[in-house]
Coordinates of C-alpha atoms in Angstrom, one line a residue:
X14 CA 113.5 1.6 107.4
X15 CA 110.0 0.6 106.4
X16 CA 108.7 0.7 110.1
X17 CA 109.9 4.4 110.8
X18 CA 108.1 5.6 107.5
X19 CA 104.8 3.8 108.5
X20 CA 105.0 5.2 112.2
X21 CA 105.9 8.4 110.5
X22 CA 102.7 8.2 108.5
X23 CA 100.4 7.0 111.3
X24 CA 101.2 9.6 113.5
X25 CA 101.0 12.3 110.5
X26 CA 97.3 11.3 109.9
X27 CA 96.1 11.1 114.0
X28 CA 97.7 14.6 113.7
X29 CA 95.2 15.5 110.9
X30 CA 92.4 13.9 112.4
X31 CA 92.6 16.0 115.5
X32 CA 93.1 19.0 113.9
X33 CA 90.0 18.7 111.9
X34 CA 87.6 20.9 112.7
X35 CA 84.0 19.8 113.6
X36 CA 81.7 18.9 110.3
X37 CA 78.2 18.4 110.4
X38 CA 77.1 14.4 109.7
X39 CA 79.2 11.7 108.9
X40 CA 83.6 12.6 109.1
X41 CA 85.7 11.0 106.3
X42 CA 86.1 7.5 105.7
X43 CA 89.5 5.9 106.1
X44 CA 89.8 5.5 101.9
X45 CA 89.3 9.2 101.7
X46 CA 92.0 10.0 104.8
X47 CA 94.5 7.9 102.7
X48 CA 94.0 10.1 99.8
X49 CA 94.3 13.4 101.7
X50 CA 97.6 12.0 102.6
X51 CA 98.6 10.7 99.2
X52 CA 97.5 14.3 97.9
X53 CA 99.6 16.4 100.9
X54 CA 102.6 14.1 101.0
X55 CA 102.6 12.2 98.1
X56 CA 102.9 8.7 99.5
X57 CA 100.3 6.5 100.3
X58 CA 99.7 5.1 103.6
X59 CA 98.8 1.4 102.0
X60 CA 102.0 1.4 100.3
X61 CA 104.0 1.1 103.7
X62 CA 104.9 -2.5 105.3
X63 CA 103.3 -1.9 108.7
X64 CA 99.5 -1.1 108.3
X65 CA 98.5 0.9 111.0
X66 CA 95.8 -0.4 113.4
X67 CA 91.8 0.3 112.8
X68 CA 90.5 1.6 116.1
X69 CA 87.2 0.7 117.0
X70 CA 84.0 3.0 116.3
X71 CA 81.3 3.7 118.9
X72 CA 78.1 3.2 117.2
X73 CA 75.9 6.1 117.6
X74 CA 72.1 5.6 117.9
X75 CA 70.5 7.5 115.7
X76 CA 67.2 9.5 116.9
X77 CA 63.8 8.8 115.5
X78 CA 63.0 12.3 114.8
X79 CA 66.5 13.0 113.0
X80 CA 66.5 14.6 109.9
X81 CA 68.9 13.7 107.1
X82 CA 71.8 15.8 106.6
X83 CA 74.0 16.3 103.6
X84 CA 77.6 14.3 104.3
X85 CA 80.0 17.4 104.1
X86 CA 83.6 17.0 102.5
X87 CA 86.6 17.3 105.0
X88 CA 87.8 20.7 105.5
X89 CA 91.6 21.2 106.2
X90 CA 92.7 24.6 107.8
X91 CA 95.4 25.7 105.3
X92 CA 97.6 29.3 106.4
X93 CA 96.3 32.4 105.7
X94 CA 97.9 35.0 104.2
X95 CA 97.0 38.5 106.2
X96 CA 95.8 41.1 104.1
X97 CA 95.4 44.7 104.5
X98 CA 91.6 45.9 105.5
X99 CA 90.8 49.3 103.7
X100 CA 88.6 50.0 106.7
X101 CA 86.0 51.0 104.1
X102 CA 82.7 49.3 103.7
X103 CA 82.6 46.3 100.5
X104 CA 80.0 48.8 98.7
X105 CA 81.4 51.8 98.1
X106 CA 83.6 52.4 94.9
X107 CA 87.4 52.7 95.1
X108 CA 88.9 56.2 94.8
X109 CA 91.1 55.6 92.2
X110 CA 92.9 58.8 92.5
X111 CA 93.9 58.4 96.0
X112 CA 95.6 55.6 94.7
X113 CA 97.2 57.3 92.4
X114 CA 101.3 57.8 92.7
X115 CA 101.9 61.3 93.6
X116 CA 104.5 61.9 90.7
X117 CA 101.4 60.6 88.4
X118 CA 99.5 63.5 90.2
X119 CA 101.5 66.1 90.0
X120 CA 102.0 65.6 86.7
X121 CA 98.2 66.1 85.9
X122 CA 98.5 69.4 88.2
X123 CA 101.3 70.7 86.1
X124 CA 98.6 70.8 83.1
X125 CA 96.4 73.3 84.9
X126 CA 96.6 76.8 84.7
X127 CA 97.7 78.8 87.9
X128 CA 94.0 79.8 88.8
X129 CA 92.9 76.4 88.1
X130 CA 95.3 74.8 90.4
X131 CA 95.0 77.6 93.2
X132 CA 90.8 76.2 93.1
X133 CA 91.9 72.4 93.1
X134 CA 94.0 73.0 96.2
X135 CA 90.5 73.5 98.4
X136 CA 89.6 69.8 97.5
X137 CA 90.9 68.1 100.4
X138 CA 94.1 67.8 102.2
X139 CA 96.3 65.8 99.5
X140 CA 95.0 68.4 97.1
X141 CA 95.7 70.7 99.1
X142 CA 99.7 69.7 99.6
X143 CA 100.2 69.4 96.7
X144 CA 99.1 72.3 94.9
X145 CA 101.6 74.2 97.0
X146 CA 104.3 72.2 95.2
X147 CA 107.4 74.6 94.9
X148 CA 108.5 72.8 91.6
X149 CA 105.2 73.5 89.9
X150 CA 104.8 77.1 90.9
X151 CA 108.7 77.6 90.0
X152 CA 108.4 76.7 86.7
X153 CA 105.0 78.4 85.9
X154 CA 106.6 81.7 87.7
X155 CA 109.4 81.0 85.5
X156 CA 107.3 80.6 82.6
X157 CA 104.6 83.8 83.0
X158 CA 107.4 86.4 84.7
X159 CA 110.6 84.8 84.1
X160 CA 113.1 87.1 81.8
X161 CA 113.2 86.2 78.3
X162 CA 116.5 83.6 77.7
X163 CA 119.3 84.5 75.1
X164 CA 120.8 81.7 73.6
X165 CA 123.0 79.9 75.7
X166 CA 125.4 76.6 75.0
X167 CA 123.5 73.2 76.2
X168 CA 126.0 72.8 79.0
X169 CA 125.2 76.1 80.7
X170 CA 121.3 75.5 80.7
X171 CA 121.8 71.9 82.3
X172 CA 124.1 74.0 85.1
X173 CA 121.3 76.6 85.4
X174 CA 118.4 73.9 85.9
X175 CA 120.3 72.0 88.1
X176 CA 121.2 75.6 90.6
X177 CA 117.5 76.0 90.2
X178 CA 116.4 73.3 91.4
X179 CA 118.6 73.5 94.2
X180 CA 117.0 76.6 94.6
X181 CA 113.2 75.4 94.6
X182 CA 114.3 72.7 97.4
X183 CA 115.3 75.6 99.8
X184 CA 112.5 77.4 99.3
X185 CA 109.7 76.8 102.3
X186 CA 106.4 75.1 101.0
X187 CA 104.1 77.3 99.2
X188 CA 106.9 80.1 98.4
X189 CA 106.5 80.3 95.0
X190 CA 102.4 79.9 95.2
X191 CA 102.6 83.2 97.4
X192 CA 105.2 85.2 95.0
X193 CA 103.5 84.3 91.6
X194 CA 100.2 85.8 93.0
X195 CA 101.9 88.8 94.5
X196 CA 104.1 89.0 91.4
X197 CA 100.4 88.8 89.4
X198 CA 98.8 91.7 91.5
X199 CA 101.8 93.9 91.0
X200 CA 102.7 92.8 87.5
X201 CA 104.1 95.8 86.0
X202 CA 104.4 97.7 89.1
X203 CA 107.3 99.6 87.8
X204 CA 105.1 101.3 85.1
X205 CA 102.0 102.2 87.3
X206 CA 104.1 103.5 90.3
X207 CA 105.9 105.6 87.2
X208 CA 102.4 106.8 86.2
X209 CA 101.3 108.0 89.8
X210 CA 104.7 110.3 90.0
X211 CA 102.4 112.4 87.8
X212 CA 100.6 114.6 90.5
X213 CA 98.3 117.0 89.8
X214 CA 99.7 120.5 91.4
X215 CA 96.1 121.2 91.9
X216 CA 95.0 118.3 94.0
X217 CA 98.5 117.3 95.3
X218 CA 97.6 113.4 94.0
X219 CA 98.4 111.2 91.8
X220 CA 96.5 112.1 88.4
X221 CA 96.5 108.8 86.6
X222 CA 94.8 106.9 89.7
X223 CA 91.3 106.2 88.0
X224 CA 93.2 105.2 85.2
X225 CA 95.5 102.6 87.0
X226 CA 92.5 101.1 89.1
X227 CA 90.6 100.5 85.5
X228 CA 93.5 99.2 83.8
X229 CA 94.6 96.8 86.7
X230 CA 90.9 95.9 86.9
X231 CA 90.9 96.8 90.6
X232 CA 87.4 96.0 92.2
X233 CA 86.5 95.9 95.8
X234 CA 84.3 92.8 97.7
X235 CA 83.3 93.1 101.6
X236 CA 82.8 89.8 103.2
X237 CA 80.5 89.3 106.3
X238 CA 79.8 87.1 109.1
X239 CA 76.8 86.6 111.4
X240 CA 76.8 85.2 115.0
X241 CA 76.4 81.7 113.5
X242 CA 79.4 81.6 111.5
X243 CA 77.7 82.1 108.2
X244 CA 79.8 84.2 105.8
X245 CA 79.1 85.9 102.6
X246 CA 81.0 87.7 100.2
X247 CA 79.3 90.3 98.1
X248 CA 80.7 92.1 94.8
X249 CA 80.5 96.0 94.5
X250 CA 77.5 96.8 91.9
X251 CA 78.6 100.4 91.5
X252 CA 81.9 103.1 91.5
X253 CA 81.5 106.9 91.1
X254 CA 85.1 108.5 90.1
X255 CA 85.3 111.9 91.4
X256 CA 88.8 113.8 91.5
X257 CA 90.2 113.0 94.6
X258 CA 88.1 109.9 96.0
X259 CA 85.9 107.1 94.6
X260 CA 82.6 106.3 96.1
X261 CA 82.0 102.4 96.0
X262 CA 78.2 100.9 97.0
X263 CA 77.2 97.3 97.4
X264 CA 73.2 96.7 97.4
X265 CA 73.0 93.0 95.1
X266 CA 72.8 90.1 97.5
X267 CA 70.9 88.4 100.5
X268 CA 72.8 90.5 103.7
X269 CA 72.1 89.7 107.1
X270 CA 70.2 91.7 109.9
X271 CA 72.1 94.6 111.4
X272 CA 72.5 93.2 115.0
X273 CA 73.1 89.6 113.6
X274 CA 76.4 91.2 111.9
X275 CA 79.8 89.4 114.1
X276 CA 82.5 90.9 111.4
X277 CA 82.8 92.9 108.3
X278 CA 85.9 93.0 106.1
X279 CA 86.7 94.8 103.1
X280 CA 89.1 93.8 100.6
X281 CA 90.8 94.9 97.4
X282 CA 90.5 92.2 94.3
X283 CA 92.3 92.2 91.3
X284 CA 90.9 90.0 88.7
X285 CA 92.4 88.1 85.8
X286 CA 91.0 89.0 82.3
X287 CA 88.8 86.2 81.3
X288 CA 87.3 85.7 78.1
X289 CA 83.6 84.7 79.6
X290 CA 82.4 87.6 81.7
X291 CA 80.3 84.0 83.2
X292 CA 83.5 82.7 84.6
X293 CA 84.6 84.3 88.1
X294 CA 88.5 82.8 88.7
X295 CA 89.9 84.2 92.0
X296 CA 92.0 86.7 92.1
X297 CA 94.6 88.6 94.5
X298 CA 92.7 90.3 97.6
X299 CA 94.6 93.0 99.6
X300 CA 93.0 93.3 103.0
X301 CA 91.7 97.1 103.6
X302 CA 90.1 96.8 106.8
X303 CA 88.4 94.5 109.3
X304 CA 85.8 95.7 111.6
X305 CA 84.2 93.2 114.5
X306 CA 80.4 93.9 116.2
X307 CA 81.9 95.8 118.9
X308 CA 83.5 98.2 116.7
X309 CA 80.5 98.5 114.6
X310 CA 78.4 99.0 117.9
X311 CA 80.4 101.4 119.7
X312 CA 81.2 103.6 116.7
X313 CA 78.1 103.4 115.0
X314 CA 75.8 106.5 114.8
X315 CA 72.8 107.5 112.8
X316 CA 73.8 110.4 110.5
X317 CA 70.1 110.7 107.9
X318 CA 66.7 108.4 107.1
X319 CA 64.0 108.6 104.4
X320 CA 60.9 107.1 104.2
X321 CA 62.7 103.7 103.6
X322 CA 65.9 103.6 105.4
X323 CA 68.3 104.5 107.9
X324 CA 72.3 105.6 107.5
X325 CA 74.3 103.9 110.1
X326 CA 78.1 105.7 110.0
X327 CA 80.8 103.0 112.0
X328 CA 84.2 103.9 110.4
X329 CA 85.9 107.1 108.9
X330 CA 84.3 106.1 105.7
X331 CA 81.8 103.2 105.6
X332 CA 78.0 103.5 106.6
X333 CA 75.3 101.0 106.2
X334 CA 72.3 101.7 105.0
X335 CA 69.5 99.7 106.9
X336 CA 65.6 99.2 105.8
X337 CA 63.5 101.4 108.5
X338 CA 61.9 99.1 110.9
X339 CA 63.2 95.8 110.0
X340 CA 66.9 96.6 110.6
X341 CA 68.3 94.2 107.3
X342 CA 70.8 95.6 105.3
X343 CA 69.6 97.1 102.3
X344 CA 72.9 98.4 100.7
X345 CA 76.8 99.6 102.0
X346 CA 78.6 102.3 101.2
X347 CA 82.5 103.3 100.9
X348 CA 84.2 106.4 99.9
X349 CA 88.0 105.5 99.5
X350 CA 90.3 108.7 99.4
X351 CA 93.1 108.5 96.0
X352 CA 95.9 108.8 98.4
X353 CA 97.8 105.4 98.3
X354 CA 94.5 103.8 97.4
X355 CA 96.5 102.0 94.3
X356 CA 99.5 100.5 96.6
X357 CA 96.8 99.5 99.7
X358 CA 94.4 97.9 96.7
X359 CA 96.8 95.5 95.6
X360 CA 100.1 95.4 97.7
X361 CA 98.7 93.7 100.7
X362 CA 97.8 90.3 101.4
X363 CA 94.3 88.7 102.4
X364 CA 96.1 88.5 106.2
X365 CA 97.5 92.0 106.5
X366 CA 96.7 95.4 104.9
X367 CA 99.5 97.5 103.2
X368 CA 101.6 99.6 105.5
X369 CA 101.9 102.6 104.3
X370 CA 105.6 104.4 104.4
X371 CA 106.3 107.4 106.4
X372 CA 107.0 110.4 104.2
X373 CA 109.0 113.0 106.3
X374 CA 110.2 116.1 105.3
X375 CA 113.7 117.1 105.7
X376 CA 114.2 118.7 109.3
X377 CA 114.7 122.4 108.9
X378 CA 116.4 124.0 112.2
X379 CA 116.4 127.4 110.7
X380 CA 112.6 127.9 110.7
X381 CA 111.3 128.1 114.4
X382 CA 107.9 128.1 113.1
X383 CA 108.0 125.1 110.9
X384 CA 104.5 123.2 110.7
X385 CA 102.5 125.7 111.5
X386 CA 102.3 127.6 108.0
X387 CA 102.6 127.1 104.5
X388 CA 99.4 124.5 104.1
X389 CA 97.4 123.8 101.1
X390 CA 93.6 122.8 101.4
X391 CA 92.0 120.9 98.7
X392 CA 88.3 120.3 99.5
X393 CA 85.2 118.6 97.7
X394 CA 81.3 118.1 98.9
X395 CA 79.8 115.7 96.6
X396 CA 78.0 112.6 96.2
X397 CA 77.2 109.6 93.9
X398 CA 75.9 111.8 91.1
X399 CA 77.4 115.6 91.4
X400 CA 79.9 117.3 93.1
X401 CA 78.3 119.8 95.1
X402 CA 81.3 122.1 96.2
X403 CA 85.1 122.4 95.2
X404 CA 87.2 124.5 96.9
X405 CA 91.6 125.3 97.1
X406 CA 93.1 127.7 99.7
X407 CA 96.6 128.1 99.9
X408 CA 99.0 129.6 102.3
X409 CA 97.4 128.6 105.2
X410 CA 98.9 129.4 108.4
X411 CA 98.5 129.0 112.4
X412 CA 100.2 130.9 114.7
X413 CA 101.6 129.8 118.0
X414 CA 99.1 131.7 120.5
X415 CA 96.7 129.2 118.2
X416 CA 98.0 126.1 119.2
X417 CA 95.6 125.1 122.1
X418 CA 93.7 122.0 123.3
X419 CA 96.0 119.8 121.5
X420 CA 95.5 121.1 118.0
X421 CA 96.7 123.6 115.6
X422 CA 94.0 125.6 114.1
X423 CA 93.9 126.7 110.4
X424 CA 91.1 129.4 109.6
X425 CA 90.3 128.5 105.6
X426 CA 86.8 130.9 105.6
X427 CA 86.4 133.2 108.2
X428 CA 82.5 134.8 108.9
X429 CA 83.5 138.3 108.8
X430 CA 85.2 138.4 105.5
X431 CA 82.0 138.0 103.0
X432 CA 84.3 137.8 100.0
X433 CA 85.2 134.4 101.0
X434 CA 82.0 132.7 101.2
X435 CA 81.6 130.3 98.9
X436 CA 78.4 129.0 97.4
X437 CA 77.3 125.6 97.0
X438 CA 76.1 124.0 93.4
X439 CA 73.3 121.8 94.8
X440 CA 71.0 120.7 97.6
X441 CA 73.2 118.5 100.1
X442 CA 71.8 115.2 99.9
X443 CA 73.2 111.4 99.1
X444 CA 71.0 109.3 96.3
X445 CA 71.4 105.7 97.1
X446 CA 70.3 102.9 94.5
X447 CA 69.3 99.0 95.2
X448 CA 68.3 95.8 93.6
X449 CA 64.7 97.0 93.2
X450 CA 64.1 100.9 95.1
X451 CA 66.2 103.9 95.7
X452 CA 66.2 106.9 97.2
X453 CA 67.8 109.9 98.6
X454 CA 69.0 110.8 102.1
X455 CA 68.5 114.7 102.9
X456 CA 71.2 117.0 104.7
X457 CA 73.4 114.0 103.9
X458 CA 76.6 114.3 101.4
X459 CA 80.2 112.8 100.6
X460 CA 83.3 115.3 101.9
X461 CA 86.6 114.5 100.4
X462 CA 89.3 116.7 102.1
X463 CA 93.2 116.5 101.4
X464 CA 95.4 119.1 103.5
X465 CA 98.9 119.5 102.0
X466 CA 102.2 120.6 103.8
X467 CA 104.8 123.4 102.6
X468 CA 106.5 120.9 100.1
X469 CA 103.1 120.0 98.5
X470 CA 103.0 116.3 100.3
X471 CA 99.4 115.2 101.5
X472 CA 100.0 115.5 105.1
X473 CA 95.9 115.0 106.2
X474 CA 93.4 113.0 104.1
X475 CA 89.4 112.2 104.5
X476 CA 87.3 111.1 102.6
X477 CA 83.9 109.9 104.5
X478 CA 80.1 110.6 104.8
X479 CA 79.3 113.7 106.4
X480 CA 75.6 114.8 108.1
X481 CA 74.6 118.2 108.5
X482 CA 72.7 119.9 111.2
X483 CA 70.9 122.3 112.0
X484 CA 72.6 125.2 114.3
X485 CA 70.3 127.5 116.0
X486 CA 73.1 128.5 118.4
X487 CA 75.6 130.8 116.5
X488 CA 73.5 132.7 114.2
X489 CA 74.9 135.4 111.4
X490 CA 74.4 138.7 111.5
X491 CA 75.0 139.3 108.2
X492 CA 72.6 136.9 106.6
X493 CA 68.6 135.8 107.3
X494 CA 68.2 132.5 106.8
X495 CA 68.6 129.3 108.1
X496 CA 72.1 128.5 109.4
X497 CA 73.9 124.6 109.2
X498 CA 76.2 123.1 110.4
X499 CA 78.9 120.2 109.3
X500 CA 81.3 118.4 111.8
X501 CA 83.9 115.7 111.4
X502 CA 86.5 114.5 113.6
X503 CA 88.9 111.6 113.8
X504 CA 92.1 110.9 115.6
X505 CA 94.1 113.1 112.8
X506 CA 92.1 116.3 113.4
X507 CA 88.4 117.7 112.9
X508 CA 86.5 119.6 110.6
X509 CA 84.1 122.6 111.1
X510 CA 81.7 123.8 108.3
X511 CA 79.0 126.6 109.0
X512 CA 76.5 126.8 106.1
X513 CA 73.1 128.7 105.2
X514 CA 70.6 128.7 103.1
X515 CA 69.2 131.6 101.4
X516 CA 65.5 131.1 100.8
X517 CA 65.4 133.6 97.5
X518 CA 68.3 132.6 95.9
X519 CA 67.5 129.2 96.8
X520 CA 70.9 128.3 98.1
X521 CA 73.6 127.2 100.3
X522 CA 77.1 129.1 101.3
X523 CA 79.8 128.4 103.0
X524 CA 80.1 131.0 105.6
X525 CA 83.1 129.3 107.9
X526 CA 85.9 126.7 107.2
X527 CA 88.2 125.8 110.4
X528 CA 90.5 122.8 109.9
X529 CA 92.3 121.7 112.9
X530 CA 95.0 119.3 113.5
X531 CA 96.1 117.2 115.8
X532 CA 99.8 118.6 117.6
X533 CA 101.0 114.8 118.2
X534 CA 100.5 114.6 114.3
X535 CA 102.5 118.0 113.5
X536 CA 105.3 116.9 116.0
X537 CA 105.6 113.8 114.7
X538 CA 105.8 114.9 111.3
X539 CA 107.7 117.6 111.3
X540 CA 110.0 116.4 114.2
X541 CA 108.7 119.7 116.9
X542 CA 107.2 120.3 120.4
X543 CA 104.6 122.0 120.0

């Protein structure tokens, strides 16, 4: 019994010895072997009844020009225990909120107000999932626009919370993020769309639409891009209310060179009231319209210039105004008309603009003529500091030998009836203001035009920058003067304006008015051949 334990021993410690890896100087001594074994066993080798054999030692020489080294203690390889490598350098300081829990997390989120945790979700990607958590945007929707709760027995609520929940897991991720924001923008929608059923018999529009835009704090923000990717979003600096269009300019800011421009977009932003006009929170952005360089290069044409700058028109109702020379953006101006501007302002999304609904009238098969009579012309020159010329004509008609070229052709002034010239307030021209000059454009103006159909529904409506001309081809005989003239066309219809100016009474009048429209618009509308 004795013998087998000693063997045991013997070969436990040649075992060790082998193993051991490589020390510098002198290895252990046979004393300190036996207490390595006493200490990993707990038995001593001396103890045992066989004493295994000493092998002999080779003596090493030592060399002359040896140095003396340090005898080193006897290292045993023990297991290691694999850890986990962070894969992040030893110096740089733990992110202790990535190793936060997630419940730990959101419960911080749910702290934050719904602007707040609409910022924190642009942090990074975790952020980012979770601040589209449906459980936290459920219960703060529930909170801000839920219906106010009646008293109800314990029992029930637990039932209702427990549906609800059910209801939040169904939901797809970021459902409830999209809802409260769209619920914000048209918070109270039911009251303002009840307000613009008030329309103004005069104008055929809405009459409380200035109104609506103010109280919903409605502004509008155009956000650019150069070739390089660069982006910029710019804040409108100034509004001008007329009664049938707003005028909206841009000039604060660092804009980029004309030709530099790859896309321009112009959005509708409705702001939450905040207590520090400092403080700029995000708010709900309806897209208006997008425009890329080869729109704006195609469509683009000059329409006035001063002494410092040049008026570039590239959309029905959006010119740029450039610095003469240099080609930089100096300022940009919109003229939105009042027809849906409230619903297309806030109902759309940052994606997709509003759509607006098709308004038919009802199909009359007892009128052969239907569409071609019974219009209603509301029109208005003006720009960012008076209205220059307001005009209604009723009972406008067209009859069917008229209908040629593909449009139907309304006569509002005609040349040889002088009663119906109409004069003009002012000098047509278009003041424009930036962060340090301003100026005004000649011959330039704003023209705001809304055509109504028998049942008093806006059937066509413009409101854009307008150039006029000099027109040394169709004189009038019945005045000496200098004759203009003003042209607008779109894929709705066109607009022709004749004007002169009367050196003694130091005026302009409105000597002709045509208004023609499109036949595939009239058929369309009014369900016809024509």
């Amino acid at each position: 019994m004795a013998i087998g334990r000693g063997q045991l021993f013997r070969s436990f410690r040649e075992g060790l010895l082998k193993n051991a890896p490589p020390t510098v100087g002198q290895g252990p001594t046979g004393k300190e072997n036996s207490r390595l074994c006493e200490k990993m066993t707990g038995f001593s080798p001396g103890t045992q009844s066989v004493e295994p054999p000493t092998l002999p030692r080779k003596k090493k020489k030592k060399k002359k020009a040896a140095k003396a080294t340090v005898p080193c203690q006897p290292v045993v390889p023990l297991p290691r225990v694999p850890t986990k490598s962070s894969g992040k350098p030893a110096e740089c300081t733990p992110n202790h909120i990535e190793r936060m829990p997630p419940e730990i997390l959101l419960k911080i989120l749910s702290y934050l107000d719904a602007l707040s945790l609409f910022s924190i979700g642009f942090t990074n990607k975790r952020f980012y999932e979770m601040a589209h958590n449906n459980g936290m945007w459920h219960k703060m929707y529930s909170a801000e626009y839920g219906h106010s709760k009646n008293w109800r027995p314990k029992r029930l609520d637990e039932v209702l919370d427990k549906l609800s929940a059910v209801v939040v897991q169904e939901r797809p991720e970021g459902y409830w993020r999209r809802l409260y924001f769209r619920t914000m923008a048209g918070f109270n929608e039911t009251k303002w769309r009840k307000e613009l059923r008030d329309i103004n018999p005069f104008t055929g529009l809405p009459s409380q639409t200035e109104r609506i835009l103010r109280s919903q704090r409605v502004t509008w923000e155009i956000t650019v891009s150069d070739k390089w990717g660069l982006e910029g979003t710019f804040e409108q600096s100034r509004a001008y209310f007329s009664d049938s269009s707003v005028t909206v300019c841009w000039s604060s800011g660092r804009w980029p060179s004309f030709h530099q421009l790859s896309t321009l977009q112009l959005d509708g932003v409705k702001r939450q009231a905040l207590s520090s006009p400092n403080i700029n929170k995000p708010g709900w952005r309806s897209l208006m319209a997008k425009f890329d360089w080869d729109t704006i290069s195609k469509s683009g044409q000059v329409i006035g210039r001063d002494q410092l700058v040049t008026l570039v028109l590239f959309s029905p109702s959006i010119v740029i105004g450039v610095w003469r020379g240099r080609w930089s953006i100096a300022f940009v101006m919109a003229s939105f008309h009042y027809h849906r501007l409230v619903e297309r302002s806030l109902l759309g999304t940052s994606m997709c603009p509003y759509s607006m609904p098709e308004n038919k009238p009802p199909f009359d098969d007892m009128d052969p003529d239907s569409g071609l009579h019974g219009y209603t012309l509301r029109i208005i020159l003006h720009n960012t500091v008076t209205q220059i010329m307001a005009g209604h004509f009723s009972q406008l008609y067209c009859s069917k030998s008229q209908v040629h070229g593909g449009f139907i052709q309304l006569n509002v002034i005609n040349r040889g009836s002088l009663s119906q010239h109409t004069p003009l307030s002012g000098r047509i021209s278009l003041p424009w203001k930036c962060e340090a000059l301003e100026g005004t454009v000649e011959n330039c103006c704003m023209m705001s035009l809304t055509l109504m159909d028998e049942y008093q529904n806006p059937f066509w409506c413009v409101s854009t920058p307008v150039c006029m001309a000099l027109n040394s081809k169709e004189p009038s005989n019945d005045y000496e003067g200098q004759h203009f003239l003003i042209k607008y066309q779109d894929a709705e219809g066109k607009v022709r304006m004749d004007l002169v100016w009367l050196e003694e009474q130091r005026q302009y009048f409105l000597i002709n008015l045509v208004v023609f429209i499109a036949t595939a618009k009239v058929n369309k509308h009014f369900g016809r051949a024509y």
